[in-house]
Amino acid sequence: VSLCGTKQDSIPVAEEVLPRCLCPLIKSSFGFALQDSCPYLAASDIVVADATCDGKKKMYELLAAYKPVMVLQLPQIQDERAHAYWREQYALLVARLEQDFGVRITEEKLHGSDVPPASGPEKGAGSGPSAPIAPAGSRSAGHLLPGLVHAGL
């Protein structure tokens, strides 16, 4: 789910904290978080993010003061070591989700989940251990489920 980094209205607020040289997408996203005006962020229990650049790493580090954050560190190489490293990132994610939410994530539960998609970004919509991570067909956070299954978790 995008953290609403699509408008420039929130950039000035973010520039009070972030360096002005960061890209507008990062500043916009962080500004929405500071203004508490992103419904997706407000409805989330945790932010699972990828660290595709140093600016995002910094933004997520600062965002952790407002919301729990789990940053998946992308491998910097493309070989079998990268695959093992990425599997380890998923294992860390599973451990974090299990700890934070008091659930047990298994391959069987991931394959057996037949829950309709959440109705919207309202707080609590679709929440709970069996709730979907994202609507069916979405390439947002829901794409993590096949990765968790693929990683053997």
Short mmCIF file of N, CA and C in Angstrom, two decimals:
data_model
loop_
_atom_site.label_atom_id
_atom_site.label_comp_id
_atom_site.label_asym_id
_atom_site.label_seq_id
_atom_site.Cartn_x
_atom_site.Cartn_y
_atom_site.Cartn_z
N VAL A 1 0.85 -1.16 0.00
CA VAL A 1 0.00 0.00 0.00
C VAL A 1 0.89 1.22 0.00
N SER A 2 0.66 2.10 -0.89
CA SER A 2 1.42 3.34 -0.94
C SER A 2 1.09 4.19 0.28
N LEU A 3 2.09 4.84 0.82
CA LEU A 3 1.85 5.71 1.96
C LEU A 3 1.54 7.13 1.52
N CYS A 4 0.73 7.25 0.48
CA CYS A 4 0.17 8.53 0.06
C CYS A 4 1.21 9.55 -0.36
N GLY A 5 2.31 9.15 -0.92
CA GLY A 5 3.33 10.09 -1.34
C GLY A 5 3.09 10.60 -2.75
N THR A 6 1.90 11.13 -2.99
CA THR A 6 1.53 11.51 -4.35
C THR A 6 1.28 12.99 -4.55
N LYS A 7 1.30 13.78 -3.50
CA LYS A 7 1.02 15.21 -3.61
C LYS A 7 2.15 16.02 -3.00
N GLN A 8 2.23 17.26 -3.41
CA GLN A 8 3.29 18.12 -2.90
C GLN A 8 2.89 18.92 -1.67
N ASP A 9 1.62 18.87 -1.29
CA ASP A 9 1.13 19.64 -0.14
C ASP A 9 1.87 19.32 1.15
N SER A 10 2.29 18.09 1.30
CA SER A 10 2.89 17.66 2.56
C SER A 10 4.41 17.83 2.59
N ILE A 11 5.00 18.21 1.49
CA ILE A 11 6.46 18.32 1.42
C ILE A 11 7.04 19.37 2.38
N PRO A 12 6.46 20.58 2.47
CA PRO A 12 7.05 21.56 3.40
C PRO A 12 7.13 21.06 4.84
N VAL A 13 6.13 20.33 5.30
CA VAL A 13 6.15 19.78 6.66
C VAL A 13 7.31 18.80 6.82
N ALA A 14 7.49 17.96 5.81
CA ALA A 14 8.57 16.97 5.87
C ALA A 14 9.94 17.63 5.84
N GLU A 15 10.07 18.73 5.11
CA GLU A 15 11.37 19.40 5.00
C GLU A 15 11.81 20.05 6.30
N GLU A 16 10.90 20.13 7.27
CA GLU A 16 11.30 20.61 8.60
C GLU A 16 12.12 19.55 9.33
N VAL A 17 12.02 18.28 8.87
CA VAL A 17 12.72 17.17 9.51
C VAL A 17 13.74 16.54 8.57
N LEU A 18 13.33 16.31 7.33
CA LEU A 18 14.18 15.64 6.35
C LEU A 18 15.02 16.65 5.56
N PRO A 19 16.15 16.20 5.04
CA PRO A 19 16.94 17.08 4.18
C PRO A 19 16.16 17.46 2.91
N ARG A 20 16.29 18.69 2.49
CA ARG A 20 15.59 19.18 1.30
C ARG A 20 16.01 18.44 0.03
N CYS A 21 17.20 17.85 0.04
CA CYS A 21 17.72 17.20 -1.16
C CYS A 21 17.08 15.83 -1.44
N LEU A 22 16.29 15.30 -0.51
CA LEU A 22 15.64 14.02 -0.75
C LEU A 22 14.58 14.17 -1.83
N CYS A 23 14.24 13.05 -2.45
CA CYS A 23 13.27 13.09 -3.54
C CYS A 23 11.88 13.46 -3.03
N PRO A 24 11.07 14.06 -3.88
CA PRO A 24 9.72 14.49 -3.48
C PRO A 24 8.83 13.35 -3.00
N LEU A 25 8.99 12.15 -3.54
CA LEU A 25 8.17 11.02 -3.12
C LEU A 25 8.39 10.72 -1.63
N ILE A 26 9.63 10.69 -1.22
CA ILE A 26 9.95 10.42 0.18
C ILE A 26 9.43 11.53 1.07
N LYS A 27 9.68 12.77 0.68
CA LYS A 27 9.23 13.90 1.49
C LYS A 27 7.70 13.95 1.56
N SER A 28 7.04 13.68 0.48
CA SER A 28 5.58 13.69 0.46
C SER A 28 5.03 12.61 1.39
N SER A 29 5.56 11.39 1.27
CA SER A 29 5.11 10.29 2.13
C SER A 29 5.31 10.62 3.60
N PHE A 30 6.49 11.11 3.94
CA PHE A 30 6.78 11.41 5.33
C PHE A 30 5.95 12.59 5.83
N GLY A 31 5.72 13.56 4.97
CA GLY A 31 4.88 14.70 5.34
C GLY A 31 3.47 14.27 5.67
N PHE A 32 2.90 13.35 4.87
CA PHE A 32 1.57 12.83 5.17
C PHE A 32 1.56 12.13 6.53
N ALA A 33 2.64 11.42 6.84
CA ALA A 33 2.73 10.75 8.14
C ALA A 33 2.78 11.78 9.26
N LEU A 34 3.57 12.82 9.09
CA LEU A 34 3.67 13.86 10.12
C LEU A 34 2.35 14.58 10.33
N GLN A 35 1.60 14.78 9.25
CA GLN A 35 0.32 15.47 9.33
C GLN A 35 -0.82 14.54 9.74
N ASP A 36 -0.51 13.25 9.85
CA ASP A 36 -1.52 12.22 10.17
C ASP A 36 -2.69 12.31 9.20
N SER A 37 -2.36 12.46 7.91
CA SER A 37 -3.41 12.62 6.90
C SER A 37 -3.43 11.50 5.87
N CYS A 38 -2.74 10.41 6.14
CA CYS A 38 -2.76 9.25 5.26
C CYS A 38 -3.62 8.17 5.91
N PRO A 39 -4.80 7.88 5.34
CA PRO A 39 -5.67 6.89 5.98
C PRO A 39 -5.07 5.49 6.05
N TYR A 40 -4.24 5.14 5.08
CA TYR A 40 -3.63 3.81 5.09
C TYR A 40 -2.63 3.68 6.23
N LEU A 41 -1.85 4.71 6.45
CA LEU A 41 -0.90 4.68 7.54
C LEU A 41 -1.63 4.69 8.88
N ALA A 42 -2.67 5.50 8.98
CA ALA A 42 -3.45 5.57 10.22
C ALA A 42 -4.09 4.22 10.54
N ALA A 43 -4.52 3.48 9.53
CA ALA A 43 -5.20 2.20 9.74
C ALA A 43 -4.24 1.04 9.94
N SER A 44 -2.97 1.25 9.68
CA SER A 44 -2.02 0.15 9.75
C SER A 44 -1.56 -0.10 11.19
N ASP A 45 -1.24 -1.34 11.46
CA ASP A 45 -0.67 -1.72 12.75
C ASP A 45 0.85 -1.74 12.69
N ILE A 46 1.38 -1.92 11.49
CA ILE A 46 2.83 -1.96 11.28
C ILE A 46 3.09 -1.58 9.82
N VAL A 47 4.21 -0.94 9.58
CA VAL A 47 4.64 -0.62 8.23
C VAL A 47 5.73 -1.61 7.85
N VAL A 48 5.50 -2.38 6.79
CA VAL A 48 6.51 -3.28 6.25
C VAL A 48 7.02 -2.62 4.99
N ALA A 49 8.30 -2.31 4.98
CA ALA A 49 8.85 -1.50 3.90
C ALA A 49 10.12 -2.13 3.34
N ASP A 50 10.44 -1.74 2.13
CA ASP A 50 11.72 -2.15 1.55
C ASP A 50 12.65 -0.95 1.54
N ALA A 51 13.90 -1.23 1.69
CA ALA A 51 14.92 -0.18 1.73
C ALA A 51 15.59 -0.08 0.37
N THR A 52 14.90 0.55 -0.57
CA THR A 52 15.43 0.63 -1.93
C THR A 52 16.44 1.76 -2.10
N CYS A 53 16.48 2.69 -1.15
CA CYS A 53 17.46 3.78 -1.25
C CYS A 53 17.74 4.31 0.15
N ASP A 54 18.81 5.09 0.28
CA ASP A 54 19.18 5.63 1.58
C ASP A 54 18.13 6.60 2.11
N GLY A 55 17.47 7.33 1.21
CA GLY A 55 16.43 8.26 1.64
C GLY A 55 15.26 7.55 2.29
N LYS A 56 14.85 6.44 1.69
CA LYS A 56 13.75 5.66 2.29
C LYS A 56 14.19 5.08 3.63
N LYS A 57 15.42 4.60 3.70
CA LYS A 57 15.91 4.06 4.97
C LYS A 57 15.79 5.11 6.07
N LYS A 58 16.20 6.34 5.77
CA LYS A 58 16.13 7.42 6.74
C LYS A 58 14.68 7.73 7.10
N MET A 59 13.80 7.78 6.09
CA MET A 59 12.40 8.07 6.34
C MET A 59 11.79 7.02 7.27
N TYR A 60 12.05 5.74 7.00
CA TYR A 60 11.48 4.68 7.83
C TYR A 60 12.07 4.71 9.23
N GLU A 61 13.34 5.07 9.34
CA GLU A 61 13.95 5.21 10.67
C GLU A 61 13.20 6.27 11.48
N LEU A 62 12.88 7.40 10.85
CA LEU A 62 12.16 8.46 11.54
C LEU A 62 10.68 8.11 11.74
N LEU A 63 10.11 7.39 10.79
CA LEU A 63 8.71 6.99 10.89
C LEU A 63 8.48 6.05 12.07
N ALA A 64 9.50 5.32 12.46
CA ALA A 64 9.40 4.37 13.57
C ALA A 64 9.05 5.06 14.89
N ALA A 65 9.24 6.36 14.97
CA ALA A 65 8.84 7.09 16.17
C ALA A 65 7.32 7.24 16.26
N TYR A 66 6.62 7.02 15.13
CA TYR A 66 5.17 7.21 15.07
C TYR A 66 4.41 5.89 14.91
N LYS A 67 5.05 4.90 14.33
CA LYS A 67 4.37 3.65 13.98
C LYS A 67 5.42 2.54 13.95
N PRO A 68 5.08 1.32 14.40
CA PRO A 68 6.05 0.22 14.27
C PRO A 68 6.43 0.02 12.80
N VAL A 69 7.71 -0.18 12.56
CA VAL A 69 8.23 -0.33 11.19
C VAL A 69 9.12 -1.56 11.13
N MET A 70 8.96 -2.33 10.08
CA MET A 70 9.85 -3.46 9.77
C MET A 70 10.39 -3.21 8.38
N VAL A 71 11.69 -2.97 8.28
CA VAL A 71 12.31 -2.69 6.99
C VAL A 71 12.98 -3.95 6.46
N LEU A 72 12.58 -4.34 5.27
CA LEU A 72 13.22 -5.47 4.59
C LEU A 72 14.42 -4.92 3.83
N GLN A 73 15.58 -5.43 4.17
CA GLN A 73 16.81 -4.98 3.52
C GLN A 73 17.01 -5.77 2.23
N LEU A 74 17.03 -5.09 1.12
CA LEU A 74 17.20 -5.76 -0.16
C LEU A 74 18.65 -6.19 -0.35
N PRO A 75 18.86 -7.37 -0.94
CA PRO A 75 20.24 -7.79 -1.21
C PRO A 75 20.87 -6.88 -2.26
N GLN A 76 22.15 -6.68 -2.15
CA GLN A 76 22.87 -5.81 -3.08
C GLN A 76 23.52 -6.57 -4.22
N ILE A 77 23.36 -7.89 -4.22
CA ILE A 77 23.92 -8.74 -5.26
C ILE A 77 22.82 -9.65 -5.80
N GLN A 78 23.05 -10.27 -6.93
CA GLN A 78 22.05 -11.15 -7.54
C GLN A 78 22.65 -12.54 -7.76
N ASP A 79 22.73 -13.32 -6.70
CA ASP A 79 23.22 -14.69 -6.81
C ASP A 79 22.56 -15.52 -5.71
N GLU A 80 23.02 -16.73 -5.50
CA GLU A 80 22.41 -17.60 -4.50
C GLU A 80 22.52 -17.02 -3.09
N ARG A 81 23.59 -16.28 -2.81
CA ARG A 81 23.70 -15.65 -1.50
C ARG A 81 22.58 -14.62 -1.31
N ALA A 82 22.23 -13.93 -2.39
CA ALA A 82 21.15 -12.95 -2.33
C ALA A 82 19.82 -13.65 -2.02
N HIS A 83 19.61 -14.80 -2.64
CA HIS A 83 18.38 -15.55 -2.41
C HIS A 83 18.29 -15.98 -0.94
N ALA A 84 19.38 -16.48 -0.40
CA ALA A 84 19.41 -16.89 1.00
C ALA A 84 19.19 -15.69 1.92
N TYR A 85 19.80 -14.57 1.57
CA TYR A 85 19.64 -13.36 2.36
C TYR A 85 18.18 -12.90 2.34
N TRP A 86 17.54 -12.94 1.17
CA TRP A 86 16.14 -12.51 1.06
C TRP A 86 15.22 -13.44 1.86
N ARG A 87 15.52 -14.75 1.82
CA ARG A 87 14.74 -15.70 2.64
C ARG A 87 14.89 -15.36 4.13
N GLU A 88 16.08 -14.96 4.53
CA GLU A 88 16.30 -14.58 5.92
C GLU A 88 15.49 -13.33 6.28
N GLN A 89 15.39 -12.40 5.34
CA GLN A 89 14.57 -11.21 5.58
C GLN A 89 13.11 -11.58 5.81
N TYR A 90 12.60 -12.53 5.01
CA TYR A 90 11.23 -13.01 5.22
C TYR A 90 11.08 -13.71 6.57
N ALA A 91 12.08 -14.48 6.96
CA ALA A 91 12.03 -15.16 8.26
C ALA A 91 11.98 -14.13 9.39
N LEU A 92 12.75 -13.07 9.26
CA LEU A 92 12.72 -12.01 10.26
C LEU A 92 11.35 -11.32 10.29
N LEU A 93 10.76 -11.12 9.11
CA LEU A 93 9.43 -10.52 9.03
C LEU A 93 8.40 -11.42 9.71
N VAL A 94 8.43 -12.69 9.41
CA VAL A 94 7.49 -13.63 10.04
C VAL A 94 7.66 -13.60 11.55
N ALA A 95 8.88 -13.64 12.04
CA ALA A 95 9.13 -13.61 13.48
C ALA A 95 8.58 -12.33 14.10
N ARG A 96 8.78 -11.22 13.41
CA ARG A 96 8.29 -9.93 13.93
C ARG A 96 6.76 -9.91 13.97
N LEU A 97 6.12 -10.37 12.89
CA LEU A 97 4.66 -10.38 12.85
C LEU A 97 4.08 -11.31 13.91
N GLU A 98 4.71 -12.47 14.07
CA GLU A 98 4.25 -13.42 15.09
C GLU A 98 4.38 -12.81 16.48
N GLN A 99 5.49 -12.16 16.76
CA GLN A 99 5.72 -11.56 18.06
C GLN A 99 4.76 -10.39 18.30
N ASP A 100 4.67 -9.49 17.35
CA ASP A 100 3.85 -8.29 17.55
C ASP A 100 2.36 -8.58 17.63
N PHE A 101 1.89 -9.59 16.91
CA PHE A 101 0.45 -9.83 16.82
C PHE A 101 -0.01 -11.11 17.51
N GLY A 102 0.93 -11.83 18.13
CA GLY A 102 0.55 -13.03 18.87
C GLY A 102 -0.08 -14.10 17.99
N VAL A 103 0.41 -14.24 16.78
CA VAL A 103 -0.11 -15.25 15.86
C VAL A 103 1.01 -16.19 15.46
N ARG A 104 0.64 -17.30 14.88
CA ARG A 104 1.61 -18.25 14.33
C ARG A 104 1.37 -18.30 12.84
N ILE A 105 2.37 -17.97 12.05
CA ILE A 105 2.27 -17.99 10.59
C ILE A 105 2.86 -19.29 10.09
N THR A 106 2.04 -20.06 9.39
CA THR A 106 2.51 -21.32 8.82
C THR A 106 2.13 -21.36 7.35
N GLU A 107 2.81 -22.21 6.61
CA GLU A 107 2.49 -22.39 5.19
C GLU A 107 1.05 -22.86 5.02
N GLU A 108 0.62 -23.74 5.90
CA GLU A 108 -0.75 -24.25 5.83
C GLU A 108 -1.77 -23.13 6.00
N LYS A 109 -1.53 -22.25 6.96
CA LYS A 109 -2.45 -21.14 7.19
C LYS A 109 -2.45 -20.18 6.00
N LEU A 110 -1.28 -19.96 5.41
CA LEU A 110 -1.21 -19.06 4.26
C LEU A 110 -1.94 -19.65 3.06
N HIS A 111 -1.77 -20.95 2.82
CA HIS A 111 -2.45 -21.60 1.71
C HIS A 111 -3.94 -21.76 1.97
N GLY A 112 -4.32 -21.94 3.22
CA GLY A 112 -5.71 -22.22 3.57
C GLY A 112 -6.55 -20.99 3.82
N SER A 113 -5.97 -19.82 3.75
CA SER A 113 -6.72 -18.60 4.02
C SER A 113 -7.70 -18.33 2.89
N ASP A 114 -8.98 -18.30 3.25
CA ASP A 114 -10.02 -18.01 2.26
C ASP A 114 -10.91 -16.92 2.84
N VAL A 115 -10.28 -15.78 3.14
CA VAL A 115 -10.98 -14.66 3.75
C VAL A 115 -11.17 -13.58 2.71
N PRO A 116 -12.37 -12.98 2.63
CA PRO A 116 -12.58 -11.92 1.66
C PRO A 116 -11.69 -10.72 1.96
N PRO A 117 -11.40 -9.88 0.95
CA PRO A 117 -10.53 -8.73 1.16
C PRO A 117 -11.15 -7.72 2.11
N ALA A 118 -10.28 -6.94 2.75
CA ALA A 118 -10.73 -5.89 3.66
C ALA A 118 -11.58 -4.88 2.89
N SER A 119 -12.51 -4.25 3.61
CA SER A 119 -13.44 -3.33 2.95
C SER A 119 -12.86 -1.96 2.70
N GLY A 120 -11.79 -1.57 3.35
CA GLY A 120 -11.23 -0.24 3.14
C GLY A 120 -10.19 0.09 4.18
N PRO A 121 -9.70 1.32 4.17
CA PRO A 121 -8.61 1.70 5.07
C PRO A 121 -9.05 2.07 6.47
N GLU A 122 -10.34 1.87 6.82
CA GLU A 122 -10.79 2.22 8.15
C GLU A 122 -10.06 1.40 9.19
N LYS A 123 -9.82 1.99 10.34
CA LYS A 123 -9.14 1.31 11.42
C LYS A 123 -9.93 0.07 11.81
N GLY A 124 -9.27 -1.04 11.82
CA GLY A 124 -9.90 -2.29 12.23
C GLY A 124 -10.55 -3.04 11.09
N ALA A 125 -10.68 -2.44 9.92
CA ALA A 125 -11.30 -3.13 8.80
C ALA A 125 -10.45 -4.31 8.39
N GLY A 126 -11.03 -5.48 8.45
CA GLY A 126 -10.30 -6.67 8.05
C GLY A 126 -9.18 -7.03 8.99
N SER A 127 -9.22 -6.54 10.22
CA SER A 127 -8.12 -6.82 11.12
C SER A 127 -8.30 -8.18 11.77
N GLY A 128 -7.25 -8.67 12.36
CA GLY A 128 -7.29 -9.95 13.05
C GLY A 128 -6.34 -10.93 12.41
N PRO A 129 -6.08 -12.04 13.08
CA PRO A 129 -5.10 -12.99 12.61
C PRO A 129 -5.41 -13.60 11.26
N SER A 130 -6.70 -13.70 10.89
CA SER A 130 -7.03 -14.34 9.62
C SER A 130 -7.35 -13.34 8.52
N ALA A 131 -7.19 -12.04 8.78
CA ALA A 131 -7.53 -11.03 7.79
C ALA A 131 -6.50 -11.01 6.67
N PRO A 132 -6.95 -10.69 5.45
CA PRO A 132 -6.01 -10.61 4.34
C PRO A 132 -5.09 -9.41 4.52
N ILE A 133 -3.90 -9.49 3.92
CA ILE A 133 -2.98 -8.37 3.99
C ILE A 133 -3.36 -7.32 2.96
N ALA A 134 -3.90 -7.74 1.83
CA ALA A 134 -4.30 -6.79 0.79
C ALA A 134 -5.41 -7.40 -0.03
N PRO A 135 -6.20 -6.57 -0.72
CA PRO A 135 -7.26 -7.10 -1.56
C PRO A 135 -6.74 -8.05 -2.63
N ALA A 136 -7.58 -9.00 -3.01
CA ALA A 136 -7.21 -9.97 -4.04
C ALA A 136 -6.77 -9.26 -5.30
N GLY A 137 -5.71 -9.75 -5.92
CA GLY A 137 -5.20 -9.19 -7.16
C GLY A 137 -4.31 -7.98 -6.96
N SER A 138 -4.16 -7.52 -5.74
CA SER A 138 -3.35 -6.34 -5.48
C SER A 138 -1.87 -6.68 -5.50
N ARG A 139 -1.05 -5.73 -5.91
CA ARG A 139 0.40 -5.91 -5.85
C ARG A 139 0.98 -5.09 -4.70
N SER A 140 0.14 -4.71 -3.75
CA SER A 140 0.62 -3.99 -2.59
C SER A 140 1.18 -5.00 -1.61
N ALA A 141 1.01 -4.76 -0.33
CA ALA A 141 1.62 -5.64 0.69
C ALA A 141 1.21 -7.09 0.53
N GLY A 142 0.09 -7.36 -0.12
CA GLY A 142 -0.37 -8.72 -0.30
C GLY A 142 0.60 -9.59 -1.09
N HIS A 143 1.48 -8.96 -1.87
CA HIS A 143 2.43 -9.76 -2.62
C HIS A 143 3.45 -10.42 -1.71
N LEU A 144 3.47 -10.06 -0.43
CA LEU A 144 4.38 -10.72 0.51
C LEU A 144 3.96 -12.15 0.79
N LEU A 145 2.66 -12.45 0.75
CA LEU A 145 2.20 -13.79 1.08
C LEU A 145 2.83 -14.86 0.20
N PRO A 146 2.83 -14.71 -1.13
CA PRO A 146 3.50 -15.74 -1.93
C PRO A 146 4.97 -15.86 -1.58
N GLY A 147 5.61 -14.74 -1.25
CA GLY A 147 7.01 -14.78 -0.87
C GLY A 147 7.21 -15.53 0.42
N LEU A 148 6.31 -15.35 1.37
CA LEU A 148 6.42 -16.08 2.63
C LEU A 148 6.27 -17.56 2.39
N VAL A 149 5.32 -17.92 1.53
CA VAL A 149 5.13 -19.34 1.20
C VAL A 149 6.36 -19.85 0.46
N HIS A 150 6.84 -19.06 -0.53
CA HIS A 150 7.99 -19.46 -1.32
C HIS A 150 9.23 -19.63 -0.43
N ALA A 151 9.32 -18.79 0.59
CA ALA A 151 10.49 -18.86 1.47
C ALA A 151 10.41 -20.05 2.41
N GLY A 152 9.31 -20.79 2.36
CA GLY A 152 9.18 -21.97 3.20
C GLY A 152 8.79 -21.64 4.62
N LEU A 153 8.14 -20.51 4.80
CA LEU A 153 7.76 -20.08 6.15
C LEU A 153 6.29 -20.31 6.38
#
